[in-house]
XYZ file of C-alpha atoms in Angstrom:
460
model
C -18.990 1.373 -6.921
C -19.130 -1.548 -8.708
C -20.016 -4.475 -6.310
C -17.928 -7.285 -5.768
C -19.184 -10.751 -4.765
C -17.269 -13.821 -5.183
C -20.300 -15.753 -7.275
C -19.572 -12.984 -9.824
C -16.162 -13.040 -10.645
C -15.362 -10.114 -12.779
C -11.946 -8.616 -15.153
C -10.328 -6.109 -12.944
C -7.050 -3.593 -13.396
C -4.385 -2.632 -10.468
C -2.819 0.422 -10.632
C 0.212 -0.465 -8.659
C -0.510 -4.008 -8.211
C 3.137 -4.425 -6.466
C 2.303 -3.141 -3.208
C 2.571 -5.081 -0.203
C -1.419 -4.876 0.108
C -2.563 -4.393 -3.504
C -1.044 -7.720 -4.319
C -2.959 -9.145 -1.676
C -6.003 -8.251 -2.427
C -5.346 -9.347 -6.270
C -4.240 -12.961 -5.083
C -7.788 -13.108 -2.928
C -9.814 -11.847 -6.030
C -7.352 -14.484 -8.350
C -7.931 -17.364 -6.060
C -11.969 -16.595 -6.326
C -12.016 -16.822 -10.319
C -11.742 -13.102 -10.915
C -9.730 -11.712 -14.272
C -7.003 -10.002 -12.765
C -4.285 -7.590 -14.786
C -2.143 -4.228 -12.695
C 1.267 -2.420 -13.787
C 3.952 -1.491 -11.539
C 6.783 1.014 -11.844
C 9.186 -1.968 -11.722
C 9.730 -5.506 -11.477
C 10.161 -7.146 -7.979
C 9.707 -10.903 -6.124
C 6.050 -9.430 -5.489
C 5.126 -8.766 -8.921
C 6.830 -12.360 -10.062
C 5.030 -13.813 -7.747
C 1.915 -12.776 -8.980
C 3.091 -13.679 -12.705
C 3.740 -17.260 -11.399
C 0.120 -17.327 -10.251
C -1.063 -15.962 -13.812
C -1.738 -12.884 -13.300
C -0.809 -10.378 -15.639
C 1.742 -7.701 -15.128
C 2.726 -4.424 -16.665
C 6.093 -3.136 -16.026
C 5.687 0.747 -15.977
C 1.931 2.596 -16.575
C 0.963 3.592 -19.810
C -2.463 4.082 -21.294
C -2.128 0.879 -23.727
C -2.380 -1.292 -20.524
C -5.832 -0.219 -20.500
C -9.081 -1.215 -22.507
C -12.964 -1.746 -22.425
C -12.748 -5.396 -21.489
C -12.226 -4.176 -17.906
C -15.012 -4.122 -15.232
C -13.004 -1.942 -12.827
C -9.458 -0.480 -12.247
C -8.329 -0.251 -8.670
C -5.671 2.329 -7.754
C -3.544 3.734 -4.123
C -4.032 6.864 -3.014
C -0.355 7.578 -4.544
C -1.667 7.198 -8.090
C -3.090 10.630 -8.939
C -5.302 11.867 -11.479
C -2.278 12.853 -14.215
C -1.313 8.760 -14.037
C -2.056 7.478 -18.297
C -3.986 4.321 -16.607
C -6.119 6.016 -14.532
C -6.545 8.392 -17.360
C -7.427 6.194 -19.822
C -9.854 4.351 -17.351
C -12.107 7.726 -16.910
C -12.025 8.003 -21.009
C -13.096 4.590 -21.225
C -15.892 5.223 -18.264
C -15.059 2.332 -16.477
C -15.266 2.443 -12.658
C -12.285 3.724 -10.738
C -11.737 2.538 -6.924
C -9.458 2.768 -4.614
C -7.961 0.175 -2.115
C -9.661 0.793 0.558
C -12.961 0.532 -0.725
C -12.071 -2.581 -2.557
C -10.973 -3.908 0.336
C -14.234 -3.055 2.263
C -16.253 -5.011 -0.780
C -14.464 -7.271 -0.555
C -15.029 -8.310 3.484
C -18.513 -8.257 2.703
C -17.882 -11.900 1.438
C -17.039 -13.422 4.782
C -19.385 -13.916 7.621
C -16.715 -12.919 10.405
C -14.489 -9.883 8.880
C -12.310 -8.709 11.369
C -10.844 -5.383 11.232
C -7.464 -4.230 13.400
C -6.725 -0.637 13.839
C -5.346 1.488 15.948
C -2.155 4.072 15.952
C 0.500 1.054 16.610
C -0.001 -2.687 17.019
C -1.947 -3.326 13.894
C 0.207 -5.657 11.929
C 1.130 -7.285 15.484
C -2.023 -7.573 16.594
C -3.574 -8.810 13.349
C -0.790 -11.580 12.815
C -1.467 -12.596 16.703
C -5.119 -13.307 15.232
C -4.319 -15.048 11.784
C -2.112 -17.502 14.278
C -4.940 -18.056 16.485
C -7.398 -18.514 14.111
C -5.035 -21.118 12.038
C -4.644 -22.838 15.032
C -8.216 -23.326 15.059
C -8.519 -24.580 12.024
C -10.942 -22.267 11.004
C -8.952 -21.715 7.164
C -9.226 -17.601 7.380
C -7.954 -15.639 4.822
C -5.576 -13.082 6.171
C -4.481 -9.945 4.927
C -1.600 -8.526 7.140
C 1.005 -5.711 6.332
C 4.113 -7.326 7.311
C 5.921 -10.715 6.363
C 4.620 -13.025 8.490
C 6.524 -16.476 8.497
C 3.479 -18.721 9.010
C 1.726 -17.976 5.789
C 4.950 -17.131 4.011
C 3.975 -13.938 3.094
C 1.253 -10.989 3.330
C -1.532 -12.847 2.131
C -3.548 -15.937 2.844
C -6.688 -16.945 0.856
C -8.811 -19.339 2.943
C -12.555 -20.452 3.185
C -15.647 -17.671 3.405
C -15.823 -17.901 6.711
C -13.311 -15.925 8.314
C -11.174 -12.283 7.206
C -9.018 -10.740 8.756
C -7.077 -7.561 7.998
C -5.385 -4.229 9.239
C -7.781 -0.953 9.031
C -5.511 1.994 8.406
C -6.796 5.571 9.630
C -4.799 7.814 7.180
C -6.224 9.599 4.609
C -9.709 7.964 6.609
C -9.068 4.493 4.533
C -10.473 2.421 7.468
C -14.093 4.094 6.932
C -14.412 2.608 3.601
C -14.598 -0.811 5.231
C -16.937 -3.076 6.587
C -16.105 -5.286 9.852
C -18.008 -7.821 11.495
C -15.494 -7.200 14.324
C -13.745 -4.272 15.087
C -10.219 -3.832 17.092
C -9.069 -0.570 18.546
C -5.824 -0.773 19.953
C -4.526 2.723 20.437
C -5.414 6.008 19.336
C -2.741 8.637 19.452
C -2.099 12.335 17.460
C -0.102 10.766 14.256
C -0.660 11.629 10.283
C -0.878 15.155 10.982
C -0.316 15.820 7.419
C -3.768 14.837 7.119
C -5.930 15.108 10.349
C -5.555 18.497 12.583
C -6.021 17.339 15.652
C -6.089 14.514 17.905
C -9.888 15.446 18.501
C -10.445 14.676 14.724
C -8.263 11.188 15.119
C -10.742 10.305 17.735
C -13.362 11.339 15.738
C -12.855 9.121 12.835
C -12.011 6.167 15.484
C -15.540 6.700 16.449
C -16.728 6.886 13.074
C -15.074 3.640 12.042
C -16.923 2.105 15.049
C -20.108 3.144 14.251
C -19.130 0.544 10.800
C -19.670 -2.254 12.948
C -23.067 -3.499 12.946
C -25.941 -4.607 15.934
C -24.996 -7.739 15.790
C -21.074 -7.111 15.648
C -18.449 -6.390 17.918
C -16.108 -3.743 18.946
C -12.988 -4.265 20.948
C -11.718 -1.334 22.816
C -8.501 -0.659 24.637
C -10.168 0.732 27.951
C -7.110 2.578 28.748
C -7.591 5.163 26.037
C -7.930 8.507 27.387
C -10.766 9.632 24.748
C -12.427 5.970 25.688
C -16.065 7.490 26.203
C -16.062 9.630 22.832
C -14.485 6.451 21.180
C -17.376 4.444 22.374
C -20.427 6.968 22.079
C -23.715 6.495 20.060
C -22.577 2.844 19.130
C -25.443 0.051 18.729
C -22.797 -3.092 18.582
C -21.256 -4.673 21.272
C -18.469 -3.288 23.364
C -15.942 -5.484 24.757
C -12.854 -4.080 26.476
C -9.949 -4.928 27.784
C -7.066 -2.928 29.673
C -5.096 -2.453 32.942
C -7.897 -2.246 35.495
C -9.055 -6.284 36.468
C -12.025 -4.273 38.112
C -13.183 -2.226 35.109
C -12.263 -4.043 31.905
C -13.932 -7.085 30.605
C -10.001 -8.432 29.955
C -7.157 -7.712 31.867
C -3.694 -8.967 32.277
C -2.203 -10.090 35.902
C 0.839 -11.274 37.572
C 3.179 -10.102 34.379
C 6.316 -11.735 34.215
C 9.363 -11.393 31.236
C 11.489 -14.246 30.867
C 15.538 -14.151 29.922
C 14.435 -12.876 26.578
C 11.971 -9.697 27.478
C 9.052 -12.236 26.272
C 5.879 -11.799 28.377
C 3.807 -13.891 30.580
C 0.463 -13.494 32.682
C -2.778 -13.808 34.251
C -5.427 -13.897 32.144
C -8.487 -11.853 33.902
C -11.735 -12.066 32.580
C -14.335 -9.960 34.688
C -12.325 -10.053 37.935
C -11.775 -13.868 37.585
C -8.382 -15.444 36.451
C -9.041 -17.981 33.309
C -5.210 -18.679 32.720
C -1.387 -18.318 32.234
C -0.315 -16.582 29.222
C 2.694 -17.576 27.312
C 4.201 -14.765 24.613
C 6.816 -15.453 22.542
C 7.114 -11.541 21.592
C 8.681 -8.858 23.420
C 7.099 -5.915 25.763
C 3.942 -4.743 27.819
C 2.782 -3.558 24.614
C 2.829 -7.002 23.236
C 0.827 -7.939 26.235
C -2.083 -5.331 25.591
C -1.840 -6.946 21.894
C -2.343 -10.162 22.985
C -5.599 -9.370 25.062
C -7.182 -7.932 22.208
C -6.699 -11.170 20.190
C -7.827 -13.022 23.413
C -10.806 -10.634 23.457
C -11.464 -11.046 19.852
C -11.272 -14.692 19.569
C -13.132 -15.863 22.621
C -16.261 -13.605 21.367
C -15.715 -15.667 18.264
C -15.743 -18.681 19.940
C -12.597 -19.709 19.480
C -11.562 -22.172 22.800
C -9.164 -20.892 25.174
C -6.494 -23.827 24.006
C -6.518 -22.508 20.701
C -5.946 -19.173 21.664
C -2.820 -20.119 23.735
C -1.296 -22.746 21.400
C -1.669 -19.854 18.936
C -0.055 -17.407 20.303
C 2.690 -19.637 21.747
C 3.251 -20.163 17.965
C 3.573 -16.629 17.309
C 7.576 -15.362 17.439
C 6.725 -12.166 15.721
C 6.941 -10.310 12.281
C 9.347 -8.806 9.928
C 10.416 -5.345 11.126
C 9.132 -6.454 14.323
C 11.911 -6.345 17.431
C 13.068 -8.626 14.683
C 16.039 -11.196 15.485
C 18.751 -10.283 12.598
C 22.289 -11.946 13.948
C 24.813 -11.346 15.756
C 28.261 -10.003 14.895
C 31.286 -9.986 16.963
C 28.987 -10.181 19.801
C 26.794 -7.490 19.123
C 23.211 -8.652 18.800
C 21.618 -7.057 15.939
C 17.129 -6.275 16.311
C 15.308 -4.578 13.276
C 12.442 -2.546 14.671
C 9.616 -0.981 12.453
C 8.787 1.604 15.066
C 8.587 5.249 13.620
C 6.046 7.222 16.066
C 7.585 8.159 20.039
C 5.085 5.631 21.785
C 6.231 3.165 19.514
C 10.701 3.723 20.232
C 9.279 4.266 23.736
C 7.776 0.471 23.576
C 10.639 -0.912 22.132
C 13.310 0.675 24.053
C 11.521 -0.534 27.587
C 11.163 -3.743 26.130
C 14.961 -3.709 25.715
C 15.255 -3.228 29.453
C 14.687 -7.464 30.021
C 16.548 -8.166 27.075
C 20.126 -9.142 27.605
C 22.835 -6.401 26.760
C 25.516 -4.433 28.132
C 24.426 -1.602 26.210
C 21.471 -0.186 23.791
C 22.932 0.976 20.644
C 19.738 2.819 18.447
C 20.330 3.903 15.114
C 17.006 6.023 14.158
C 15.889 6.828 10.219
C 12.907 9.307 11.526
C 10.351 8.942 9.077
C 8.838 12.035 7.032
C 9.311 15.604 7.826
C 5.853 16.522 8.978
C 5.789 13.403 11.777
C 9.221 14.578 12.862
C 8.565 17.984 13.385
C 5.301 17.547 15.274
C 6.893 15.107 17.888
C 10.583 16.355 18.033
C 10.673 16.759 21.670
C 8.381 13.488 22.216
C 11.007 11.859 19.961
C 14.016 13.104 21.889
C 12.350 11.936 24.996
C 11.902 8.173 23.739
C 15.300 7.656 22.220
C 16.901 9.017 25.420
C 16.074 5.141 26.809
C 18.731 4.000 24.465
C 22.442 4.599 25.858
C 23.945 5.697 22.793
C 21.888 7.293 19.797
C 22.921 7.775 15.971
C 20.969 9.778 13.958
C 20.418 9.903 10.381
C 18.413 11.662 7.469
C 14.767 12.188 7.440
C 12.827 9.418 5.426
C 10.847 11.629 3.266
C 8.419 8.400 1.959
C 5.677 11.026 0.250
C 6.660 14.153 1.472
C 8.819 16.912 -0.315
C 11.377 18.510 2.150
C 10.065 21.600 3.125
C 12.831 23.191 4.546
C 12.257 23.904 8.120
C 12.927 20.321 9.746
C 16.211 18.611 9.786
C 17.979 15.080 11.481
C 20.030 17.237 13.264
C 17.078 19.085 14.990
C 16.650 15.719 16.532
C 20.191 15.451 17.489
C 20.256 18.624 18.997
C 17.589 17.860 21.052
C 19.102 14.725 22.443
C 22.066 16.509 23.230
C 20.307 18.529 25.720
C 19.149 15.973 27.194
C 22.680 15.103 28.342
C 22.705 11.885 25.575
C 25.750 10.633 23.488
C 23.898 11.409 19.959
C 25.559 11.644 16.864
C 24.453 12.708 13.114
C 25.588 10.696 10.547
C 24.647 11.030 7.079
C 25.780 7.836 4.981
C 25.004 4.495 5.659
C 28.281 3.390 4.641
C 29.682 5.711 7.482
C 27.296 4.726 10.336
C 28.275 1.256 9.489
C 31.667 1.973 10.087
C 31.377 3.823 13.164
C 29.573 1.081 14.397
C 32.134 -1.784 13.760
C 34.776 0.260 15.231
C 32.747 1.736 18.766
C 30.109 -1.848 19.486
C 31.482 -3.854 21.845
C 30.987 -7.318 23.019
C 27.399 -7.423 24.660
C 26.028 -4.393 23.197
C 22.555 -4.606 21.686
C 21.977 -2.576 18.289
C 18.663 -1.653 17.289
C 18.469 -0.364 13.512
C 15.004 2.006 13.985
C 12.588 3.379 11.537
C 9.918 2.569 8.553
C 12.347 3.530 5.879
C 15.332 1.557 4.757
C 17.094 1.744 7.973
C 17.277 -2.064 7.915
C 19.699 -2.110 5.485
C 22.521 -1.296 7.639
C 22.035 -4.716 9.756
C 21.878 -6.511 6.702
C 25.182 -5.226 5.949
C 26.558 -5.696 9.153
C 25.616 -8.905 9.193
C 26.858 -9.799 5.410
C 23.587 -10.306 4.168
């Protein structure tokens, strides 16, 4: 592909420049002196905010958008071939890319890129980072996939020094880039639509490791069960961190939750205790999080004080066991969680979180995720005392026929749970005002637009 250094500036097309991490990677290459144009199917605060920064926006794709004077047109792996832009783009021979391996060109700029993946925890884990590494003041630039309050937004652009970003494994983005450092949190069977089998998810984790260079550094959750085939035939570093004190390089000790389910602990390095720990997020899984960060920014040289102060800073992202309001005494969270470990997670960290009881309304999220794990599903939902139900999230998938929300309910009801299908939002929010009492948590769950429904709740 066309290569892309930041002493070159060059003119450069999005194909939906809207997205949450298209537009931050045309605000990085706008901040760095490049020519930057994209369309979008429609207007939206992301798309004016990129016309406030001058860059150039199409509303809707057509082939006119297009011409010669580009260098390159950069597209998501929704745009498909019958799309006029990217159409016109192969007429016109100029290069076509996609995100990913923009992205990956576009690390090569910084001396410490720093990569995140893993099944769950990557927007967490990556925002734990971007707060440590403000703290500091080492002026990254961040890319995260959530709203996170600090930077007010998705995007930072900061000096050449330090990068930071999520690697997504679907559709095998994360092997287009090119990390310094490497994070894996988690690796779980998820995207089946794409990969066959867990053994080819582990796979491609190992392939994305063996990315990371000599003289780099990968970051391993010990606790994975496929740790040694994660790990094999690597030349970098390997630093990992997990529950065993006696085999990880960083551990956690001593774990205490406070009034609101936010974590605290030893921190073990090598058998040896450095510190206390102070989250301001909920859940073990937070915890695990954290000590990748820790693990991450210590190798960086980062001083423990920074790390802490950093992290102390850190109350979470959007979508993240996310503080809405309370109404009538019901305390409203908005979690993003959409895979069974993930509602599993959340639902024990509601356990030290005051409540009389656990209200979860779940949006499951595409047909092919819900069919694979409708029994893991049922089984992670069952934490929650009461359970409503409501149609599959289809994101990119057509329905197929054979896989329905009530498949789900069914299942809970075997499992001896009040569950309930309901279709509309309008209804669900009515059922809700009239059976929440005072003291009952509500969790609104899923990676669609299940959100909405606190939002109305709550009069926003």
């Amino acid at each position: 592909m066309t290569e892309i250094t930041f002493n070159n500036p060059k003119k450069i097309f999005f194909i939906g420049i809207g997205g949450i991490s298209m537009s931050g990677l045309a605000e990085i290459l706008h901040y760095n002196d490049f020519e930057i144009s994209g369309s979008d199917m429609k207007s939206s605060a992301i798309t004016e905010r990129l016309e406030n920064l001058g860059i150039q926006v199409f509303i809707g794709h057509k082939s006119s958008n297009i011409s010669d004077k580009y260098d390159l047109v950069v597209h998501t792996a929704a745009v498909k071939e019958d799309n006029p832009e990217f159409q016109e783009a192969q007429k016109l021979n100029i290069p076509l890319v996609d995100r990913a391996e923009l992205l990956g060109q576009i690390m090569n700029n910084y001396k410490y890129s720093i990569a995140v993946s893993g099944t769950h925890g990557k927007t967490t884990t990556t925002s734990m980072l971007s707060h440590i590494l403000l703290e500091g003041k080492k002026d990254p630039t961040i890319s995260v996939g959530g709203i996170l309050n600090v930077i007010k937004g998705n995007i930072r652009v900061g000096e050449k020094d330090f990068f930071v970003t999520e690697a997504c494994e679907y559709y095998n983005s994360f092997l287009k880039l090119n990390p310094q450092v490497g994070i894996i949190l988690n690796v779980e069977a998820d995207h089946l639509d794409f990969f066959k089998d867990l053994d080819e998810i582990v796979e491609s984790f190992n392939c994305f490791a063996k990315k990371i260079p000599s003289d780099g550094i990968l970051v391993v959750n010990g606790d994975i069960n496929e740790y040694d085939s994660l790990v094999s035939n690597l030349h970098c570093k390997i630093v990992s961190f997990g529950s065993d004190m006696n085999k990880h390089d960083y551990s956690a000790d001593n774990i205490e939750y406070n009034a609101l389910a936010h974590g605290s602990y030893d921190l073990i390095y090598k058998g040896k205790k450095l510190d206390r720990i102070q989250l301001q997020v909920t859940g073990l899984h937070n915890i695990y999080n954290s000590l990748s960060a820790i693990a991450s920014s210590l190798e960086l040289g980062i001083t423990l004080d920074d790390i802490k102060e950093g992290l102390l800073q850190f109350n979470g992202t959007q979508r993240r066991f996310e503080y809405k309001g309370t109404v009538s005494g019901v305390t409203i969270i908005d979690d993003y969680a959409h895979h069974p470990t993930e509602i599993l997670a959340t639902l024990t960290a509601t356990e030290n979180y005051p409540h009389k009881r656990v209200w979860c309304v779940f949006q499951p999220h595409t047909y092919t995720r819900t069919k694979a794990f409708l029994d893991e599903f049922a089984t992670s939902l069952s934490l929650a005392d009461k359970i409503i139900v409501t149609d599959i999230y289809a994101a990119r998938e057509k329905d197929p026929g054979d896989i329905h929300a009530t498949d789900l309910l069914n299942k809970l009801t075997e499992l001896g749970k009040e569950a309930y299908y309901i279709s509309s939002f309008d209804d669900i929010e009515c059922f809700l005002l009239q059976n929440c009492a005072d003291g009952d948590l509500l969790i609104t769950m899923g990676a669609g637009d299940i959100n909405i429904i606190g939002e109305e709740l709550l009069g926003n």
